[in-house]
Amino acid sequence: MEAVTFPDYPGHEYQIVRHPGSAVILPLLNEDEVVVIHNWRAALEREIVELPAGTLEPGEDPVECAKRELTEETGYSAGRMEPLAEMWPSPGICDEKMRLFVARDLTEGRTNFDEGERIRVAVMRFDDVLVAIANGQIQDAKTMVAMLMYDAQRRERS
Ligand SMILES: [Mg+2]
């Protein structure tokens, strides 16, 4: 957290969280199945359904971060990592940019969780994830955006 003032608006001090950026991965086993995680979130004191994601290490390329986080959190390695979208998840307090990717050609392997991560891996039907978003069961913003963006682009192409 950093206190910042701007010369053209000196009367106000902004509280800003500086963030290195992050990568979000939509892992497709095939066109109908998505790998998701049940992730225990300390801030919420509960487990929520999300797509795998993580913070860029210093100097790390976002694609490399996406590949690394996918394997750490789900065990899967991606043969292809395709850019899907970019977003500012919290521009009111934080300069974090999230880069969203679609991962394909997945090979199963071993997870390697970070300290403090409590994650269970699951496979869901793509359409069931959309239903869970539509009815409010899934409320994780990056997961909603990635799924809806992919679905929109898929419709656009067909
Ligand atoms: Mg992680």
Coordinates of C-alpha atoms and ligand atoms in Angstrom, one line a residue:
M1 CA 0.0 0.0 0.0
E2 CA 1.4 3.4 -1.1
A3 CA 0.2 7.0 -0.5
V4 CA 0.3 8.9 -3.8
T5 CA -0.5 12.5 -4.7
F6 CA -0.8 14.0 -8.2
P7 CA 0.4 17.6 -9.0
D8 CA -2.8 18.5 -10.9
Y9 CA -4.9 17.4 -8.0
P10 CA -2.8 18.1 -4.9
G11 CA -5.7 18.0 -2.4
H12 CA -6.0 14.3 -2.3
E13 CA -3.8 11.5 -1.2
Y14 CA -4.6 8.2 -2.9
Q15 CA -4.0 4.8 -1.3
I16 CA -2.7 2.5 -4.1
V17 CA -1.5 -1.1 -4.1
R18 CA 1.3 -1.6 -6.6
H19 CA 1.1 -5.0 -8.1
P20 CA 3.5 -6.9 -10.6
G21 CA 0.6 -8.3 -12.6
S22 CA -0.9 -11.8 -12.8
A23 CA -1.9 -14.5 -15.2
V24 CA -5.2 -16.4 -15.3
I25 CA -5.6 -19.7 -17.1
L26 CA -8.7 -21.2 -18.7
P27 CA -7.6 -24.8 -19.1
L28 CA -9.6 -26.7 -21.7
L29 CA -9.3 -30.6 -21.6
N30 CA -11.5 -30.4 -24.8
E31 CA -14.2 -28.0 -26.0
D32 CA -16.6 -29.3 -23.4
E33 CA -14.5 -29.7 -20.2
V34 CA -12.6 -27.1 -18.0
V35 CA -10.2 -27.7 -15.2
V36 CA -11.1 -25.6 -12.2
I37 CA -9.9 -25.3 -8.7
H38 CA -11.7 -25.2 -5.3
N39 CA -9.5 -22.6 -3.7
W40 CA -9.7 -21.8 0.1
R41 CA -9.4 -18.0 0.3
A42 CA -8.3 -16.6 3.7
A43 CA -9.9 -13.2 3.0
L44 CA -13.3 -14.9 2.5
E45 CA -12.7 -17.6 5.1
R46 CA -14.2 -20.1 2.6
E47 CA -13.5 -22.2 -0.4
I48 CA -14.5 -20.9 -3.8
V49 CA -14.5 -22.2 -7.4
E50 CA -12.0 -20.4 -9.6
L51 CA -9.7 -20.8 -12.5
P52 CA -6.0 -21.3 -11.7
A53 CA -4.1 -18.0 -11.6
G54 CA -1.1 -16.4 -10.0
T55 CA 1.3 -13.4 -9.7
L56 CA 4.2 -12.8 -12.0
E57 CA 7.6 -13.3 -10.5
P58 CA 10.1 -10.5 -11.0
G59 CA 10.9 -10.2 -14.8
E60 CA 8.7 -13.2 -15.6
D61 CA 6.9 -13.3 -19.0
P62 CA 3.1 -13.6 -18.5
V63 CA 3.0 -16.7 -20.8
E64 CA 5.6 -18.4 -18.6
C65 CA 3.8 -17.4 -15.5
A66 CA 0.5 -18.9 -16.9
K67 CA 2.3 -22.2 -17.7
R68 CA 4.0 -22.3 -14.3
E69 CA 0.8 -21.5 -12.3
L70 CA -1.3 -23.9 -14.3
T71 CA 1.1 -26.7 -13.4
E72 CA 1.6 -25.7 -9.8
E73 CA -2.1 -25.4 -9.1
T74 CA -3.6 -28.2 -11.2
G75 CA -0.7 -30.5 -12.2
Y76 CA -1.5 -30.0 -15.9
S77 CA 1.1 -28.8 -18.5
A78 CA -0.2 -26.9 -21.5
G79 CA 1.0 -27.6 -25.1
R80 CA -0.6 -24.3 -26.1
M81 CA -1.2 -21.1 -24.1
E82 CA -3.2 -18.6 -26.1
P83 CA -4.0 -15.0 -25.1
L84 CA -7.7 -14.4 -24.4
A85 CA -8.0 -11.0 -22.8
E86 CA -6.5 -8.5 -20.4
M87 CA -8.3 -6.8 -17.5
W88 CA -7.9 -4.4 -14.5
P89 CA -9.6 -6.4 -11.7
S90 CA -9.5 -3.6 -9.1
P91 CA -8.6 -0.2 -10.7
G92 CA -10.0 1.7 -7.7
I93 CA -7.2 0.6 -5.3
C94 CA -4.7 -1.4 -7.3
D95 CA -2.7 -1.3 -10.6
E96 CA -2.7 -5.0 -11.1
K97 CA -3.2 -6.1 -14.7
M98 CA -4.5 -9.6 -15.2
R99 CA -3.6 -11.4 -18.5
L100 CA -6.1 -14.1 -19.3
F101 CA -5.1 -17.2 -21.4
V102 CA -6.7 -20.3 -22.8
A103 CA -4.6 -23.5 -22.2
R104 CA -4.9 -26.5 -24.5
D105 CA -3.2 -29.8 -25.3
L106 CA -3.1 -30.6 -21.6
T107 CA -0.9 -33.3 -20.1
E108 CA -1.6 -34.5 -16.5
G109 CA 1.1 -34.3 -13.9
R110 CA 1.9 -33.4 -10.3
T111 CA 0.8 -30.2 -8.5
N112 CA 3.3 -28.1 -6.6
F113 CA 1.3 -25.7 -4.3
D114 CA 2.8 -22.5 -2.9
E115 CA 3.0 -22.0 0.9
G116 CA -0.5 -21.2 2.2
E117 CA -2.3 -22.6 -0.9
R118 CA -5.2 -25.0 -0.1
I119 CA -6.5 -26.2 -3.5
R120 CA -8.5 -29.1 -4.8
V121 CA -8.6 -29.7 -8.6
A122 CA -11.8 -30.6 -10.4
V123 CA -13.0 -31.0 -13.9
M124 CA -16.3 -29.3 -14.9
R125 CA -18.3 -29.3 -18.1
F126 CA -17.9 -25.9 -19.8
D127 CA -21.7 -25.3 -19.9
D128 CA -22.0 -26.2 -16.2
V129 CA -19.5 -23.5 -15.3
L130 CA -21.5 -21.0 -17.4
V131 CA -24.7 -22.0 -15.5
A132 CA -22.9 -21.6 -12.2
I133 CA -21.9 -18.1 -13.2
A134 CA -25.4 -17.2 -14.4
N135 CA -27.0 -18.4 -11.1
G136 CA -24.4 -16.8 -8.9
Q137 CA -22.7 -19.9 -7.6
I138 CA -19.4 -18.8 -9.1
Q139 CA -18.6 -15.1 -8.2
D140 CA -14.9 -15.0 -8.8
A141 CA -14.4 -12.0 -11.2
K142 CA -11.5 -13.3 -13.2
T143 CA -13.2 -16.7 -13.6
M144 CA -16.4 -15.0 -14.8
V145 CA -14.6 -12.8 -17.3
A146 CA -12.5 -15.5 -18.7
M147 CA -15.4 -17.9 -19.2
L148 CA -17.7 -15.2 -20.7
M149 CA -15.0 -13.8 -22.9
Y150 CA -14.1 -17.3 -24.2
D151 CA -17.8 -18.1 -24.8
A152 CA -18.4 -14.8 -26.6
Q153 CA -15.3 -15.3 -28.8
R154 CA -16.4 -18.8 -29.6
R155 CA -19.9 -17.7 -30.6
E156 CA -18.3 -14.9 -32.8
R157 CA -16.2 -17.5 -34.6
S158 CA -19.1 -19.9 -35.3
Ligands
MG1 MG -0.2 -20.0 -7.2

